[in-house]
Structures are given as structure tokens and as C-alpha cells.
CSV table of C-alpha atoms and ligand atoms in Angstrom, one decimal:
chain,number,residue,atom,x,y,z
A,14,UNK,CA,101.2,88.0,112.7
A,15,UNK,CA,99.4,88.7,109.4
A,16,UNK,CA,98.1,85.7,107.6
A,17,UNK,CA,100.3,84.3,104.9
A,18,UNK,CA,98.5,83.9,101.6
A,19,UNK,CA,99.1,80.6,99.8
A,20,UNK,CA,97.7,80.4,96.2
A,21,UNK,CA,97.5,76.9,94.7
A,22,UNK,CA,97.5,77.3,90.9
A,23,UNK,CA,96.5,74.1,89.1
A,24,UNK,CA,97.2,75.5,85.7
A,25,UNK,CA,95.6,73.3,83.0
A,26,UNK,CA,95.5,70.3,85.2
A,27,UNK,CA,92.9,68.6,87.4
A,28,UNK,CA,93.8,67.6,90.9
A,29,UNK,CA,92.3,65.9,93.9
A,30,UNK,CA,94.6,67.8,96.3
A,31,UNK,CA,91.9,70.0,97.8
A,32,UNK,CA,92.1,69.8,101.6
A,33,UNK,CA,88.8,69.1,103.3
A,34,UNK,CA,90.0,71.4,106.2
A,35,UNK,CA,93.0,73.7,106.0
A,36,UNK,CA,93.4,73.4,109.8
A,37,UNK,CA,95.7,76.4,109.9
A,38,UNK,CA,94.4,79.8,110.8
A,39,UNK,CA,97.7,81.5,109.9
A,40,UNK,CA,97.0,80.9,106.2
A,41,UNK,CA,94.6,82.4,103.7
A,42,UNK,CA,94.5,79.5,101.3
A,43,UNK,CA,93.3,80.0,97.7
A,44,UNK,CA,92.7,77.2,95.2
A,45,UNK,CA,92.7,78.1,91.5
A,46,UNK,CA,91.3,75.3,89.3
A,47,UNK,CA,90.7,75.6,85.6
A,48,UNK,CA,87.5,77.5,84.7
A,49,UNK,CA,85.6,74.3,83.9
A,50,UNK,CA,86.1,72.9,87.5
A,51,UNK,CA,85.4,76.0,89.5
A,52,UNK,CA,81.9,75.0,90.4
A,53,UNK,CA,82.8,71.5,91.3
A,54,UNK,CA,85.8,72.5,93.4
A,55,UNK,CA,83.6,75.1,95.1
A,56,UNK,CA,81.3,72.4,96.3
A,57,UNK,CA,84.2,70.5,97.8
A,58,UNK,CA,85.9,73.4,99.5
A,59,UNK,CA,85.3,74.2,103.1
A,60,UNK,CA,84.3,77.8,103.4
A,61,UNK,CA,87.6,79.0,104.8
A,62,UNK,CA,89.4,77.9,101.7
A,63,UNK,CA,89.0,80.6,99.0
A,64,UNK,CA,88.3,80.1,95.3
A,65,UNK,CA,90.4,81.7,92.7
A,66,UNK,CA,90.5,81.8,88.8
A,67,UNK,CA,93.7,81.7,86.7
A,68,UNK,CA,92.7,84.5,84.3
A,69,UNK,CA,89.8,86.8,83.2
A,70,UNK,CA,89.0,89.1,80.4
A,71,UNK,CA,88.7,92.9,80.8
A,72,UNK,CA,85.2,93.4,79.6
A,73,UNK,CA,82.1,92.2,81.4
A,74,UNK,CA,80.2,91.0,78.4
A,75,UNK,CA,80.2,91.2,74.6
A,76,UNK,CA,81.5,89.6,71.5
A,77,UNK,CA,84.7,88.1,72.9
A,78,UNK,CA,84.5,84.4,71.9
A,79,UNK,CA,86.1,82.1,74.5
A,80,UNK,CA,86.6,84.7,77.2
A,81,UNK,CA,85.3,84.8,80.8
A,82,UNK,CA,84.5,88.1,82.5
A,83,UNK,CA,85.4,89.2,86.0
A,84,UNK,CA,81.7,89.7,86.8
A,85,UNK,CA,81.0,86.1,85.7
A,86,UNK,CA,83.7,84.9,88.0
A,87,UNK,CA,82.3,87.0,90.9
A,88,UNK,CA,78.8,85.5,90.3
A,89,UNK,CA,80.3,82.0,90.6
A,90,UNK,CA,81.7,82.8,94.0
A,91,UNK,CA,85.3,83.3,92.9
A,92,UNK,CA,87.1,85.7,95.3
A,93,UNK,CA,90.6,85.9,93.7
A,94,UNK,CA,91.9,86.1,90.1
A,95,UNK,CA,95.4,85.6,88.8
A,96,UNK,CA,96.4,88.2,86.2
A,97,UNK,CA,99.5,88.5,84.1
A,98,UNK,CA,101.0,85.0,84.8
A,99,UNK,CA,104.2,84.6,82.7
A,100,UNK,CA,102.6,81.6,80.9
A,101,UNK,CA,99.8,83.8,79.6
A,102,UNK,CA,102.3,86.5,78.7
A,103,UNK,CA,104.4,83.9,76.8
A,104,UNK,CA,101.8,81.6,75.2
A,105,UNK,CA,98.8,83.9,74.8
A,106,UNK,CA,100.8,87.0,73.9
A,107,UNK,CA,99.4,89.0,76.8
A,108,UNK,CA,100.9,92.5,76.9
A,109,UNK,CA,101.2,94.9,79.8
A,110,UNK,CA,98.5,97.0,78.2
A,111,UNK,CA,96.1,94.0,78.3
A,112,UNK,CA,97.1,93.1,81.8
A,113,UNK,CA,96.6,96.6,82.9
A,114,UNK,CA,93.0,96.5,81.7
A,115,UNK,CA,92.5,93.1,83.4
A,116,UNK,CA,93.8,94.5,86.7
A,117,UNK,CA,91.3,97.4,86.7
A,118,UNK,CA,88.3,95.4,85.5
A,119,UNK,CA,89.0,92.7,88.1
A,120,UNK,CA,89.2,95.2,90.9
A,121,UNK,CA,86.1,97.0,89.6
A,122,UNK,CA,84.2,93.7,89.7
A,123,UNK,CA,85.2,93.3,93.4
A,124,UNK,CA,87.7,90.5,92.8
A,125,UNK,CA,91.0,90.3,94.6
A,126,UNK,CA,93.6,90.5,91.9
A,127,UNK,CA,96.9,88.6,92.1
A,128,UNK,CA,99.2,90.4,89.6
A,129,UNK,CA,102.2,88.4,88.6
A,130,UNK,CA,105.5,90.1,87.7
A,131,UNK,CA,109.0,88.8,87.2
A,132,UNK,CA,112.0,88.7,84.9
A,133,UNK,CA,113.2,86.0,82.5
A,134,UNK,CA,116.7,84.5,82.5
A,135,UNK,CA,118.2,86.9,80.0
A,136,UNK,CA,117.3,89.8,82.2
A,137,UNK,CA,118.4,88.1,85.4
A,138,UNK,CA,121.8,87.4,83.8
A,139,UNK,CA,122.2,91.1,83.3
A,140,UNK,CA,122.3,91.5,87.1
A,141,UNK,CA,120.3,92.9,90.0
A,142,UNK,CA,119.9,96.4,88.7
A,143,UNK,CA,118.6,95.3,85.3
A,144,UNK,CA,116.2,92.9,87.0
A,145,UNK,CA,114.8,95.6,89.3
A,146,UNK,CA,114.5,98.1,86.4
A,147,UNK,CA,112.5,95.5,84.5
A,148,UNK,CA,110.1,94.6,87.3
A,149,UNK,CA,109.6,98.3,88.1
A,150,UNK,CA,108.5,98.9,84.5
A,151,UNK,CA,106.1,96.0,84.6
A,152,UNK,CA,104.5,97.4,87.8
A,153,UNK,CA,104.2,100.8,86.3
A,154,UNK,CA,102.6,99.5,83.1
A,155,UNK,CA,100.4,96.9,84.7
A,156,UNK,CA,99.1,99.3,87.4
A,157,UNK,CA,98.8,102.4,85.3
A,158,UNK,CA,95.8,104.5,86.3
A,159,UNK,CA,94.8,101.9,88.9
A,160,UNK,CA,96.0,103.9,91.9
A,161,UNK,CA,92.6,105.3,92.8
A,162,UNK,CA,91.0,101.8,92.5
A,163,UNK,CA,93.7,100.2,94.7
A,164,UNK,CA,93.4,103.0,97.3
A,165,UNK,CA,89.6,103.0,97.3
A,166,UNK,CA,88.7,102.0,100.8
A,167,UNK,CA,86.3,99.2,99.7
A,168,UNK,CA,89.0,97.6,97.6
A,169,UNK,CA,91.9,98.0,100.1
A,170,UNK,CA,93.8,94.7,100.2
A,171,UNK,CA,92.3,93.7,96.9
A,172,UNK,CA,95.5,93.8,95.1
A,173,UNK,CA,98.2,91.2,95.7
A,174,UNK,CA,101.5,91.1,93.8
A,175,UNK,CA,103.3,87.8,93.1
A,176,UNK,CA,107.0,88.1,92.3
A,177,UNK,CA,107.6,85.1,90.0
A,178,UNK,CA,110.9,85.0,88.2
A,179,UNK,CA,110.1,83.2,85.0
A,180,UNK,CA,113.3,81.1,85.1
A,181,UNK,CA,112.3,79.8,88.6
A,182,UNK,CA,109.0,78.2,87.5
A,183,UNK,CA,109.3,74.5,87.8
A,184,UNK,CA,108.1,73.6,84.3
A,185,UNK,CA,110.6,75.8,82.6
A,186,UNK,CA,113.9,74.3,81.4
A,187,UNK,CA,116.3,74.4,84.4
A,188,UNK,CA,113.4,75.6,86.6
A,189,UNK,CA,114.7,76.0,90.1
A,190,UNK,CA,113.6,78.1,93.0
A,191,UNK,CA,115.1,81.6,93.5
A,192,UNK,CA,117.2,81.9,96.7
A,193,UNK,CA,115.1,83.1,99.6
A,194,UNK,CA,117.6,86.0,100.0
A,195,UNK,CA,117.1,87.2,96.5
A,196,UNK,CA,113.3,86.8,96.6
A,197,UNK,CA,113.4,88.8,99.8
A,198,UNK,CA,115.4,91.6,98.2
A,199,UNK,CA,113.1,91.7,95.2
A,200,UNK,CA,110.0,91.7,97.3
A,201,UNK,CA,111.3,94.6,99.5
A,202,UNK,CA,112.1,96.4,96.2
A,203,UNK,CA,108.6,95.9,94.9
A,204,UNK,CA,107.1,97.1,98.2
A,205,UNK,CA,109.4,100.2,98.1
A,206,UNK,CA,108.5,100.9,94.5
A,207,UNK,CA,104.7,100.7,95.2
A,208,UNK,CA,105.2,102.9,98.1
A,209,UNK,CA,107.2,105.6,96.4
A,210,UNK,CA,105.6,105.5,92.9
A,211,UNK,CA,102.0,104.9,93.9
A,212,UNK,CA,101.9,105.8,97.6
A,213,UNK,CA,100.4,102.3,98.1
A,214,UNK,CA,101.4,100.9,101.5
A,215,UNK,CA,100.9,97.5,103.1
A,216,UNK,CA,100.4,95.6,99.9
A,217,UNK,CA,100.9,91.9,100.1
A,218,UNK,CA,103.7,90.6,97.9
A,219,UNK,CA,104.1,86.8,97.5
A,220,UNK,CA,107.0,84.7,96.0
A,221,UNK,CA,106.3,82.1,93.3
A,222,UNK,CA,108.6,79.7,91.5
A,223,UNK,CA,109.3,76.0,92.4
A,224,UNK,CA,107.8,76.4,95.9
A,225,UNK,CA,107.2,73.0,97.6
A,226,UNK,CA,106.7,71.5,101.0
A,227,UNK,CA,110.4,71.4,101.6
A,228,UNK,CA,111.4,75.0,100.8
A,229,UNK,CA,108.3,77.0,101.6
A,230,UNK,CA,109.5,77.8,105.1
A,231,UNK,CA,112.7,79.3,103.9
A,232,UNK,CA,110.7,81.9,102.0
A,233,UNK,CA,107.8,82.7,104.3
A,234,UNK,CA,109.9,82.9,107.4
A,235,UNK,CA,110.6,86.5,106.3
A,236,UNK,CA,107.9,88.9,107.5
A,237,UNK,CA,108.2,90.8,104.2
A,238,UNK,CA,107.3,87.7,102.1
A,239,UNK,CA,103.6,87.5,102.6
A,240,UNK,CA,103.1,84.1,101.1
A,241,UNK,CA,103.6,82.0,98.0
A,242,UNK,CA,102.1,81.1,94.6
A,243,UNK,CA,102.4,77.4,94.2
A,244,UNK,CA,102.1,75.6,90.8
A,245,UNK,CA,103.4,72.1,90.4
A,246,UNK,CA,103.3,71.2,94.0
A,247,UNK,CA,99.6,72.2,94.3
A,248,UNK,CA,98.7,69.0,92.3
A,249,UNK,CA,100.1,66.7,95.0
A,250,UNK,CA,98.1,66.0,98.1
A,251,UNK,CA,101.1,65.3,100.4
A,252,UNK,CA,102.9,68.5,99.2
A,253,UNK,CA,99.8,70.6,99.8
A,254,UNK,CA,99.6,69.1,103.3
A,255,UNK,CA,103.3,69.8,104.0
A,256,UNK,CA,103.0,73.4,102.7
A,257,UNK,CA,100.0,74.1,104.9
A,258,UNK,CA,101.5,72.4,108.0
A,259,UNK,CA,104.9,74.2,107.6
A,260,UNK,CA,103.4,77.6,108.2
A,261,UNK,CA,102.7,78.1,111.9
B,463,PGA,P1,105.7,76.2,90.0
B,463,PGA,O1,104.7,77.3,89.3
B,463,PGA,O2,105.4,76.3,91.5
B,463,PGA,O3,105.4,74.9,89.4
B,463,PGA,O4,107.1,76.7,89.8
B,463,PGA,C1,104.5,78.5,89.9
B,463,PGA,C2,103.7,79.4,88.9
B,463,PGA,O5,103.8,79.2,87.7
B,463,PGA,O6,102.9,80.1,89.3
């Protein structure tokens, strides 16, 4: 069985939930603290737990006050970077064009890019076809001109997609997990789209949105769901433990 990838996204929070030993070789575990704590967390993490960042800019240096570049992250020992999270799309006004640039510069810097896509409640209410249409457009825009990079042999497996319906994120009003069946259908759809549109095969696609120690199994039991992106639950030690232990 391929390893499931579990991303713990602390968002703008500090946590002491880092495991000293993930003790589970079926998981690729990635911890994404805020920028300011990357170095500190790196010292605490056992080697097999990977370090991730929650965002990066698309240029490597220059007059971009407040931004952090992909090469700076790489130098810090960061292996993964989350790009296009719905909170950045919403609060920081990130557009698909900006996200597209971040995907390619992240890949060029040698980072593994976790691209987040997903619909909001208005779209979801329009039904399955509208939802699929929306997500397909996001993928097309966010991955525009990146096919060569993604298929480059050195960067194979460097792109991971996280399907995160915005309404399912725990901090959103009425946030509740998607049903595993719907997440499965959307993830299969994403894989088919990447296959037919970009001839990209075997890409890992994760589910994100109110995942916790109780429900994670119901998602990752499907072989098509390659793991999870965990927000709120990643701040709690016992939840992190449950999540790790539930994947065998
Ligand atoms: P959540 O967050 O697990 O708290 O729903 C997921 C995310 O925003 O990535």
C-alpha cells in the first residue's frame, strides 16, 4: 500500500502537538507551522516527520515586503508548501493567476506543492455537475503551463492536490465534514481530470475539511483518497495521536 499523506496545518496558531515519533510507517506526516516557528519545530521533529509551510511568494527575491520565497523555505529545510488554501483566497485575495505562479515557482525551487482546490457552499448547492465544473476550472487555471514541470522526472510526485470544500472547513460557519462518498467521487473526478487534461497520472489527491481522529478512517479507507489535510485537529495532541494511530 502506498503511504497516506497527512498534512497538519496549524494555520496562525502555535501548538505543542508535534509527535516525537510518528511510529507509523504507513504515513508521510507533514507539519506546517507558521513561518516564525519553522526553525523551532524543525529542531523538535524527528527526521521522518516532514516540515511544510502554509504559503510562499512566487519570486525568489526582490522588493516584495513581507513575503517569503520558495528558495528561502527550501534553505530552511522545508519540504512541502501549501498553495491556494481557501483562507488565502478569501482573506488575502489570492487569485488563480497568483496561485498558478506560486505552483510553478514552488516546484522550480524543488518544494513539494500541495495545491488546495474546492468549492464554496453556493456552488455546492447548485449540485454535483456545477461543483465538478468549478473544481475543473480551478485546476486548469492553477496548473496552467505547469504540465512540463509536473512531469519532469526530478519533480515527479512533487505536486499533491488537496480537495477542500470551503464549507467543510471546521472554522467556517456550519463547518462540517463532507461525506466520505462525496469526497471519494470528487477525488476520482480530480484524478480523471488531471489524467485527461494534463496526461498527469498517479498524482496524490487528499481530502481536507473537518477531519479528526474519529472520522479520518472513513475517508482514507478508500484507496483513491491518498490522505488528509488537517486543520483544527492538528492543534490537539490527542487528536494527532488518534489520527496517526488510525491509519494502519
Ligand atoms: P479543518 O481545516 O481541518 O479545521 O477543517 C482544514 C483546512 O483548512 O485545511
